[in-house]
Coordinates of C-alpha atoms and ligand atoms in Angstrom, one line a residue:
M1 CA -5.2 37.7 -34.1
P2 CA -3.6 37.4 -37.6
E3 CA -3.1 33.7 -38.4
K4 CA 0.6 34.1 -39.0
N5 CA 1.1 34.6 -35.3
Q6 CA -0.5 31.3 -34.5
V7 CA 2.6 29.4 -35.6
T8 CA 4.9 31.7 -33.7
E9 CA 2.8 31.5 -30.6
L10 CA 2.6 27.7 -30.7
A11 CA 6.4 27.6 -31.1
R12 CA 6.7 29.8 -28.1
L13 CA 4.5 27.5 -26.0
L14 CA 6.6 24.5 -27.0
A15 CA 10.1 26.0 -26.7
S16 CA 10.7 25.2 -23.0
S17 CA 9.8 21.5 -23.7
R18 CA 12.4 21.4 -26.4
I19 CA 9.9 20.8 -29.1
L20 CA 10.4 22.6 -32.5
L21 CA 8.0 23.1 -35.3
S22 CA 9.1 22.2 -38.8
S23 CA 9.7 25.3 -40.9
D24 CA 7.2 24.3 -43.6
I25 CA 4.1 24.3 -41.3
S26 CA 1.5 26.7 -42.6
P27 CA -0.6 29.0 -40.5
E28 CA -3.7 27.7 -42.2
L29 CA -3.1 24.3 -40.7
I30 CA -3.7 25.7 -37.2
G31 CA -6.4 28.1 -38.1
E32 CA -8.6 28.9 -35.2
A33 CA -7.7 25.7 -33.2
D34 CA -6.9 25.9 -29.5
L35 CA -3.2 26.5 -29.1
G36 CA -3.1 25.6 -25.4
L37 CA -4.6 22.2 -26.1
I38 CA -2.4 21.5 -29.1
A39 CA 0.7 22.4 -27.1
A40 CA -0.5 20.2 -24.2
K41 CA -0.9 17.2 -26.5
L42 CA 2.4 17.7 -28.2
I43 CA 4.2 18.0 -24.9
E44 CA 2.5 14.8 -23.7
T45 CA 3.5 12.9 -26.9
H46 CA 7.1 14.0 -26.8
M47 CA 7.7 13.7 -23.1
G48 CA 11.1 12.3 -22.2
Q49 CA 12.6 13.1 -25.6
E50 CA 15.8 15.2 -25.8
L51 CA 14.6 17.2 -28.8
A52 CA 11.6 16.8 -31.1
V53 CA 10.7 18.3 -34.4
V54 CA 7.0 18.3 -35.2
Q55 CA 6.2 17.7 -38.9
T56 CA 3.1 18.8 -40.8
E57 CA 1.5 15.3 -40.7
E58 CA 1.7 15.0 -36.9
L59 CA 0.4 18.5 -36.3
K60 CA -2.5 17.9 -38.7
L61 CA -3.7 14.9 -36.7
I62 CA -3.4 16.8 -33.4
V63 CA -5.3 19.8 -34.7
E64 CA -8.1 17.5 -35.9
A65 CA -8.2 15.8 -32.4
T66 CA -8.5 19.2 -30.6
K67 CA -11.5 20.0 -32.8
L68 CA -13.1 16.8 -31.6
T69 CA -12.3 17.9 -28.1
K70 CA -14.7 20.7 -28.4
A71 CA -17.4 18.4 -29.7
P72 CA -19.4 17.6 -26.5
L73 CA -22.2 20.0 -26.2
P74 CA -23.2 21.5 -22.9
I75 CA -25.9 19.5 -21.2
E76 CA -29.2 21.2 -20.7
V77 CA -30.7 20.5 -17.4
G78 CA -33.0 23.2 -15.8
R79 CA -34.2 23.2 -12.3
H80 CA -37.9 22.4 -11.8
S81 CA -39.8 25.5 -10.7
D82 CA -41.6 23.7 -7.8
F83 CA -38.4 22.2 -6.5
R84 CA -37.4 23.7 -3.1
P85 CA -34.3 21.8 -2.1
V86 CA -33.5 21.9 1.6
A87 CA -29.8 21.8 0.8
A88 CA -29.9 25.1 -1.0
E89 CA -30.9 26.8 2.3
V90 CA -28.0 25.3 4.2
D91 CA -24.5 26.7 4.1
S92 CA -21.9 24.2 3.0
K93 CA -19.2 23.3 5.5
Y94 CA -16.3 21.4 4.2
S95 CA -12.5 21.1 4.2
I96 CA -10.2 19.0 2.1
S97 CA -6.9 17.3 3.0
N98 CA -5.3 16.1 -0.2
T99 CA -2.5 13.6 0.1
Q100 CA 0.9 15.0 -0.3
I101 CA 2.4 13.7 -3.6
D102 CA 6.1 13.1 -3.1
R103 CA 8.6 12.0 -5.7
A104 CA 10.6 8.8 -5.4
E105 CA 13.1 7.2 -7.6
G106 CA 12.2 3.6 -6.6
S107 CA 15.8 3.0 -5.4
T108 CA 16.5 0.4 -2.7
T109 CA 16.8 3.1 -0.1
D110 CA 13.4 4.4 -1.0
F111 CA 11.9 1.0 -0.4
V112 CA 13.7 0.5 2.9
N113 CA 12.6 4.0 4.1
Y114 CA 9.0 3.4 3.0
F115 CA 8.6 0.1 4.9
K116 CA 10.4 1.6 7.9
D117 CA 7.9 4.4 8.1
R118 CA 5.0 1.9 7.7
L119 CA 6.4 -0.2 10.5
H120 CA 7.0 2.7 12.8
R121 CA 3.5 4.2 12.3
M122 CA 1.7 0.8 12.6
R123 CA 3.7 0.1 15.8
S124 CA 2.1 3.0 17.5
F125 CA -1.4 1.7 16.7
L126 CA -0.5 -1.7 17.9
E127 CA 1.0 -0.5 21.1
S128 CA -2.2 1.2 22.0
H129 CA -3.9 -2.2 22.4
R130 CA -4.2 -3.6 25.9
N131 CA -2.3 -6.8 25.8
N132 CA -3.0 -9.1 28.8
G133 CA 0.2 -8.3 30.6
V134 CA 2.6 -9.5 27.9
G135 CA 4.6 -6.5 26.8
F136 CA 5.5 -5.9 23.2
L137 CA 9.1 -6.8 22.4
Q138 CA 10.9 -3.7 21.2
N139 CA 12.9 -5.5 18.6
I140 CA 12.7 -8.9 17.0
E141 CA 16.4 -9.6 17.3
S142 CA 16.1 -9.8 21.1
I143 CA 14.1 -13.1 20.7
K144 CA 17.5 -14.8 20.2
S145 CA 18.5 -14.2 23.8
L146 CA 15.2 -15.5 25.3
S147 CA 14.8 -19.1 26.3
G148 CA 12.3 -21.6 25.1
G149 CA 8.8 -21.6 26.6
R150 CA 8.9 -17.8 27.2
E151 CA 5.8 -15.9 26.2
V152 CA 6.4 -13.0 23.8
C153 CA 4.5 -10.5 21.7
I154 CA 6.3 -9.4 18.6
I155 CA 5.5 -6.7 16.1
G156 CA 6.7 -6.9 12.5
L157 CA 6.0 -6.6 8.9
V158 CA 5.0 -9.8 7.2
S159 CA 7.6 -10.7 4.7
S160 CA 6.0 -14.0 3.8
A161 CA 3.1 -16.3 4.8
S162 CA 3.0 -19.8 3.5
T163 CA 1.6 -23.3 4.3
T164 CA 4.2 -25.9 5.3
Q165 CA 4.3 -29.5 4.1
K166 CA 2.5 -30.5 7.3
G167 CA -0.3 -28.1 6.7
N168 CA 0.7 -25.5 9.3
I169 CA 1.1 -21.8 8.5
L170 CA 4.5 -20.2 8.7
V171 CA 4.7 -16.5 8.9
R172 CA 7.9 -14.5 8.7
L173 CA 7.8 -11.2 10.6
E174 CA 10.6 -8.7 10.3
D175 CA 11.6 -5.3 11.7
E176 CA 14.7 -3.1 11.4
T177 CA 16.7 -5.5 13.7
G178 CA 15.9 -9.0 12.3
E179 CA 13.2 -11.5 11.6
A180 CA 11.2 -14.2 13.3
N181 CA 9.4 -17.3 12.1
V182 CA 6.0 -17.8 13.6
M183 CA 4.1 -21.1 13.3
F184 CA 0.3 -21.5 13.4
M185 CA -0.5 -25.1 14.0
N186 CA -3.3 -26.7 12.1
G187 CA -4.7 -28.1 15.4
T188 CA -8.0 -29.8 16.2
S189 CA -9.2 -27.9 19.2
S190 CA -11.8 -25.3 18.5
Q191 CA -9.4 -22.6 19.8
A192 CA -6.7 -23.7 17.4
K193 CA -9.1 -23.8 14.5
V194 CA -10.2 -20.2 15.1
L195 CA -6.6 -19.1 15.3
F196 CA -5.7 -21.0 12.2
E197 CA -8.6 -19.5 10.2
A198 CA -7.5 -16.0 11.3
A199 CA -3.9 -16.8 10.2
R200 CA -5.1 -17.6 6.7
G201 CA -6.0 -13.9 6.4
I202 CA -2.5 -12.7 7.1
I203 CA -1.2 -11.0 4.0
N204 CA 2.2 -9.9 2.7
D205 CA 3.6 -6.5 3.8
E206 CA 1.0 -5.9 6.5
V207 CA 2.2 -5.0 10.0
L208 CA 0.8 -6.9 12.9
A209 CA 1.5 -8.2 16.3
I210 CA 1.7 -11.9 17.2
K211 CA 1.6 -13.3 20.6
G212 CA 3.1 -16.8 21.3
K213 CA 5.7 -19.0 23.0
I214 CA 9.2 -19.4 21.9
A215 CA 9.8 -23.0 20.9
T216 CA 12.3 -25.0 22.8
G217 CA 15.1 -26.1 20.5
A218 CA 13.5 -24.8 17.3
P219 CA 14.0 -21.4 15.7
F220 CA 10.4 -20.2 15.8
V221 CA 7.5 -19.0 17.9
Y222 CA 4.3 -20.9 18.4
A223 CA 1.5 -18.4 17.8
S224 CA -1.4 -18.1 20.2
E225 CA -3.0 -14.8 19.1
I226 CA -2.9 -12.3 16.3
I227 CA -3.4 -8.6 16.9
W228 CA -4.2 -6.3 14.0
P229 CA -3.7 -2.6 14.2
D230 CA -7.5 -2.1 13.8
I231 CA -9.5 1.0 14.5
P232 CA -11.1 2.1 17.8
I233 CA -14.9 2.4 18.0
R234 CA -16.1 5.6 16.4
V235 CA -18.9 7.6 18.0
K236 CA -21.4 8.9 15.5
K237 CA -21.3 12.6 14.5
E238 CA -24.4 14.7 15.0
T239 CA -25.8 17.5 13.0
E240 CA -29.2 19.3 13.0
D241 CA -29.0 20.1 9.3
D242 CA -31.1 17.7 7.2
V243 CA -28.6 17.3 4.4
A244 CA -27.0 14.4 2.6
I245 CA -24.0 13.1 0.8
A246 CA -24.3 11.2 -2.5
F247 CA -21.5 8.8 -3.5
M248 CA -20.5 8.0 -7.1
S249 CA -17.6 6.3 -8.7
D250 CA -16.6 4.5 -11.9
I251 CA -18.6 6.7 -14.1
H252 CA -16.3 5.8 -17.0
V253 CA -17.3 8.6 -19.3
G254 CA -16.0 7.8 -22.8
S255 CA -16.7 4.1 -22.6
K256 CA -19.2 2.5 -24.9
R257 CA -20.7 1.0 -21.8
F258 CA -21.2 4.2 -19.9
M259 CA -24.9 4.3 -19.1
E260 CA -25.5 7.9 -20.2
K261 CA -29.3 7.8 -20.2
N262 CA -29.4 6.6 -16.6
F263 CA -26.7 9.1 -15.6
M264 CA -28.7 11.9 -17.2
R265 CA -31.8 10.7 -15.4
M266 CA -29.9 11.0 -12.1
L267 CA -28.9 14.6 -13.0
E268 CA -32.5 15.4 -13.8
W269 CA -33.5 13.9 -10.5
L270 CA -30.9 16.1 -8.7
N271 CA -32.5 19.1 -10.3
G272 CA -36.0 18.1 -9.1
N273 CA -37.2 17.1 -12.5
V274 CA -38.1 13.5 -11.7
D275 CA -41.2 12.8 -9.7
T276 CA -40.4 9.8 -7.5
K277 CA -40.7 9.0 -3.8
Y278 CA -37.1 10.1 -3.6
K279 CA -37.7 13.6 -4.8
E280 CA -37.4 15.0 -1.3
L281 CA -34.1 13.1 -0.8
A282 CA -32.7 14.7 -4.0
G283 CA -33.3 18.1 -2.3
K284 CA -31.2 17.1 0.7
I285 CA -28.0 16.4 -1.2
K286 CA -25.4 19.0 -0.3
Y287 CA -22.3 17.0 -1.2
I288 CA -21.3 14.6 -4.0
V289 CA -18.1 12.6 -3.8
M290 CA -16.8 10.9 -7.0
A291 CA -14.2 8.3 -6.0
G292 CA -12.4 7.8 -9.3
D293 CA -12.6 6.2 -12.7
V294 CA -14.6 9.3 -13.6
A295 CA -13.5 8.9 -17.3
D296 CA -12.6 5.6 -19.1
G297 CA -9.2 7.0 -20.1
I298 CA -7.1 5.8 -23.0
G299 CA -4.6 3.0 -23.3
V300 CA -5.5 1.7 -19.8
Y301 CA -5.4 -1.9 -21.1
P302 CA -4.5 -3.4 -24.4
G303 CA -7.3 -3.1 -27.0
Q304 CA -9.2 -0.5 -25.0
D305 CA -9.9 1.4 -28.3
R306 CA -12.6 -1.1 -29.2
D307 CA -14.5 -0.3 -26.0
L308 CA -14.3 3.5 -26.3
A309 CA -17.1 5.7 -27.6
I310 CA -14.8 8.8 -27.2
L311 CA -11.3 8.2 -28.4
D312 CA -10.0 11.5 -27.3
I313 CA -8.9 11.9 -23.6
Y314 CA -9.6 15.6 -23.6
A315 CA -13.1 15.1 -25.0
Q316 CA -13.8 12.5 -22.3
Y317 CA -13.1 15.0 -19.6
S318 CA -14.9 17.9 -21.3
K319 CA -17.9 15.7 -21.4
L320 CA -17.5 14.7 -17.8
F321 CA -17.3 18.3 -16.7
N322 CA -20.3 19.2 -18.8
F323 CA -22.2 16.6 -16.8
I324 CA -20.8 18.1 -13.6
D325 CA -22.0 21.6 -14.7
A326 CA -25.5 20.2 -14.7
I327 CA -25.3 19.5 -11.0
P328 CA -27.0 22.3 -9.0
D329 CA -24.5 25.0 -7.8
Y330 CA -25.5 24.7 -4.1
I331 CA -24.0 21.1 -4.1
E332 CA -20.3 20.8 -3.4
V333 CA -18.8 18.2 -5.8
F334 CA -15.5 16.4 -5.1
V335 CA -13.8 14.7 -8.0
M336 CA -11.0 12.1 -7.5
P337 CA -9.1 10.1 -10.1
G338 CA -8.8 6.3 -10.3
N339 CA -6.7 3.9 -12.2
H340 CA -8.5 4.7 -15.4
D341 CA -8.0 8.4 -15.2
A342 CA -5.4 10.5 -17.0
V343 CA -3.0 11.1 -14.1
Q344 CA 0.0 9.1 -13.0
R345 CA -1.1 5.5 -12.2
A346 CA 1.0 5.1 -9.0
E347 CA -0.7 5.9 -5.8
P348 CA -1.1 8.4 -4.2
Q349 CA -2.4 10.0 -7.3
Q350 CA -2.5 13.8 -7.8
P351 CA -5.8 15.5 -8.5
L352 CA -6.9 15.9 -12.1
G353 CA -5.4 19.0 -13.6
G354 CA -3.5 20.6 -16.4
A355 CA -4.8 20.5 -19.9
L356 CA -7.4 18.0 -19.0
I357 CA -9.6 20.4 -17.2
K358 CA -8.2 23.5 -18.8
E359 CA -9.9 26.7 -17.7
Y360 CA -12.5 24.8 -15.7
S361 CA -13.2 26.6 -12.5
K362 CA -16.4 26.5 -10.7
S363 CA -16.4 27.3 -7.0
N364 CA -18.5 24.3 -6.1
V365 CA -16.2 21.7 -7.8
H366 CA -13.2 20.5 -5.9
L367 CA -10.4 18.3 -7.1
L368 CA -9.2 15.6 -4.8
S369 CA -6.0 13.4 -4.8
N370 CA -6.5 9.7 -4.5
P371 CA -6.7 9.0 -1.5
A372 CA -8.0 12.2 0.2
Y373 CA -9.9 13.2 3.3
A374 CA -12.9 15.5 2.9
N375 CA -14.6 16.8 6.0
L376 CA -18.2 17.2 5.0
H377 CA -20.5 19.0 7.5
G378 CA -18.4 17.6 10.3
F379 CA -18.2 14.1 8.9
E380 CA -14.7 13.0 8.2
T381 CA -14.9 11.2 4.9
L382 CA -12.0 9.1 3.6
A383 CA -12.3 8.6 -0.1
Y384 CA -10.0 6.2 -2.0
H385 CA -10.6 4.7 -5.5
G386 CA -10.1 1.2 -4.2
T387 CA -7.5 -0.2 -6.6
S388 CA -6.0 -2.3 -3.8
L389 CA -9.2 -4.1 -3.3
D390 CA -8.3 -6.5 -6.1
S391 CA -5.3 -7.8 -4.2
I392 CA -7.2 -7.9 -0.9
I393 CA -9.9 -10.0 -2.5
A394 CA -7.3 -12.3 -4.0
A395 CA -5.6 -12.8 -0.7
V396 CA -8.1 -12.7 2.2
P397 CA -10.5 -15.6 2.6
G398 CA -14.1 -14.5 3.0
T399 CA -13.8 -11.4 0.7
S400 CA -15.2 -11.3 -2.8
Y401 CA -16.2 -9.1 -5.7
A402 CA -19.9 -9.6 -4.7
Q403 CA -19.3 -7.9 -1.4
P404 CA -16.7 -5.1 -1.7
E405 CA -17.7 -3.8 1.8
K406 CA -16.1 -6.9 3.4
A407 CA -12.7 -6.2 1.7
M408 CA -13.1 -2.5 2.8
V409 CA -13.4 -3.7 6.4
E410 CA -10.2 -5.7 6.0
V411 CA -8.5 -2.5 4.9
L412 CA -9.7 -0.6 8.0
R413 CA -8.5 -3.4 10.3
R414 CA -5.1 -3.2 8.8
R415 CA -5.1 0.6 9.0
H416 CA -3.7 0.7 5.5
L417 CA -5.4 1.5 2.2
S418 CA -3.1 -0.7 0.2
P419 CA -1.3 -3.2 2.5
I420 CA -0.1 -5.7 -0.1
Y421 CA 2.9 -4.0 -1.9
G422 CA 2.9 -4.5 -5.6
G423 CA -0.8 -5.4 -5.8
N424 CA -1.2 -2.0 -7.3
V425 CA 1.4 0.6 -8.1
I426 CA 2.6 2.7 -5.2
V427 CA 5.2 5.4 -5.0
P428 CA 7.7 4.3 -2.3
T429 CA 8.0 7.7 -0.7
K430 CA 9.7 8.5 2.6
E431 CA 6.4 8.5 4.3
D432 CA 3.8 5.9 3.7
H433 CA 0.8 8.1 2.8
L434 CA -1.6 5.2 2.5
V435 CA -1.5 4.4 6.2
I436 CA -5.0 5.2 7.7
D437 CA -3.8 7.7 10.4
R438 CA -7.1 9.4 10.9
V439 CA -10.1 7.2 11.6
P440 CA -12.9 8.5 9.3
D441 CA -16.6 8.6 10.0
I442 CA -17.2 7.5 6.4
M443 CA -15.0 5.5 4.1
H444 CA -15.9 5.6 0.4
M445 CA -14.4 3.6 -2.4
G446 CA -15.3 2.4 -5.9
H447 CA -13.3 0.3 -8.4
I448 CA -15.2 -3.0 -7.8
H449 CA -18.3 -1.8 -9.7
K450 CA -20.5 -3.4 -7.1
N451 CA -22.5 -1.5 -4.4
G452 CA -21.8 -2.3 -0.8
I453 CA -22.7 -0.8 2.5
A454 CA -21.6 -1.8 6.0
N455 CA -20.8 -0.3 9.4
Y456 CA -17.6 -1.3 11.1
H457 CA -16.7 0.0 14.6
G458 CA -19.0 2.9 13.9
V459 CA -17.4 3.8 10.5
E460 CA -19.9 3.9 7.7
I461 CA -18.4 2.0 4.7
V462 CA -19.8 2.6 1.3
N463 CA -18.8 1.3 -2.1
S464 CA -20.7 3.3 -4.7
G465 CA -20.7 0.8 -7.6
T466 CA -20.6 2.2 -11.2
W467 CA -22.4 3.9 -14.1
Q468 CA -20.9 1.5 -16.6
A469 CA -22.7 -1.6 -17.9
R470 CA -21.1 -5.0 -17.5
T471 CA -17.9 -5.3 -19.6
D472 CA -16.6 -8.3 -21.5
F473 CA -13.8 -8.5 -19.0
Q474 CA -16.2 -8.7 -16.1
M475 CA -18.2 -11.3 -18.0
K476 CA -15.1 -13.4 -18.3
Q477 CA -14.2 -13.0 -14.7
G478 CA -17.7 -13.8 -13.5
H479 CA -18.2 -10.4 -11.9
V480 CA -21.7 -9.0 -11.8
P481 CA -21.6 -5.2 -11.4
S482 CA -24.5 -3.1 -10.0
P483 CA -24.7 -0.1 -12.3
C484 CA -26.7 3.1 -11.7
M485 CA -27.4 2.6 -8.0
L486 CA -26.7 5.9 -6.1
P487 CA -26.0 5.6 -2.4
V488 CA -27.1 8.6 -0.4
Y489 CA -26.3 9.2 3.3
E490 CA -28.5 11.5 5.4
L491 CA -26.3 13.1 8.0
K492 CA -29.1 13.9 10.5
S493 CA -30.6 10.4 10.6
H494 CA -27.4 8.4 9.8
K495 CA -29.5 6.6 7.1
F496 CA -28.4 5.2 3.8
T497 CA -30.8 5.0 0.9
T498 CA -29.7 3.6 -2.4
V499 CA -31.6 5.2 -5.3
D500 CA -31.8 2.8 -8.3
F501 CA -31.6 4.7 -11.6
N502 CA -32.2 1.5 -13.5
T503 CA -35.8 1.9 -12.5
E504 CA -36.4 5.3 -10.9
Ligands
LIG601 FE1 -13.7 1.4 -12.7
LIG602 ZN1 -10.9 1.3 -11.0

């Protein structure tokens, strides 16, 4: 194509975004650079502006940056000739349910509708509990007409939970009709102590049921029991195929601390090129789920530039997808964004897309929203980056950064991926898409950079750690990550093995 047309062509790509090119821009400036990428970057830069005119200086910088984008070289990993992976002989069986991404303005009505929907859906989980003969009150307002001493069971959204001057816990529950104050006494009997401890775990914005007695002559209910929505016991799925799922997250490609050598070693292992006792296990891997923070991103926190090895967002993703290309084709790879990735921060997050993964299409690579369900060989897998775990760990006693699986159990008990509103950014849509409607067989998260495995009510819980070395931030916070530990779950034997790529 003659160069003169490059300027015209770029102008055409930009026209609908109301971006104009200054008339003195020379065709030599663009040369053979990628017009689609240049356009994507300009549109991103000038988003929200009425009209923009791009000058030579700005275009020059962007053209330079797109050249960098092309820099990462394909990664050469060949499959070992003796490697006979079982998984290559088994047909993949999977389906994806990505979360619907609605728009919301963040108006008061949006918030009201959002919480109404949460309350409504949680109520149906709560009402499925057997409840020792005390029926659930249909609305909180009706408490007013009941006399003191009467036993009740109320369902509501926690609008606050605080410790009173006398050391009791006061919880305010509300529903569409009104609100109720519930008191947990700091008593001395062992029963009171157990209840009080449980009440310390009540968090803002969660929906639960509390059983208790209406106080005589005081505007509150004395609590005697807390009922969380919780999940029923899950029966383990069976399969005859000896295949496995590997879990990864927080790869942080682009960060100076990304542990590339270890990651490459893992890729070599997947291709049968590493002789370890886990070689056979490598051949069983049929699915890989990446639960977010796949790239380090740009501008995620102030001063991030200092921590980046790759300063160009497009180059970070092209490098990531080069790595993914080195994964054997018979493995289905599912890629989800996290809070570091280059999609809107508010959850639910849409799958990676657009100019970031331009022209990337491989039939074994699937893009997930955050959160998403993926049914893998009959195993319902709920994947979520886990951004909300920070607020859970801050609020619920007994949870910590050292044991992310405990915080993940708390999420399941509350049937909500991000119960504390405002702990992380959520889009207040008409429907609360972070409610855990479908009980999964496997729940996978990352974000904490610490591996953790647990089983709760039959649900396999896995936090897949990270591929990034300890950061200064984690040092300051006292967090100790567990990088390069790959959890693998064998579907036939229901067994987890964590392969340590610090040593293997
Ligand atoms: Fe991360
Ligand atoms: Zn994260």
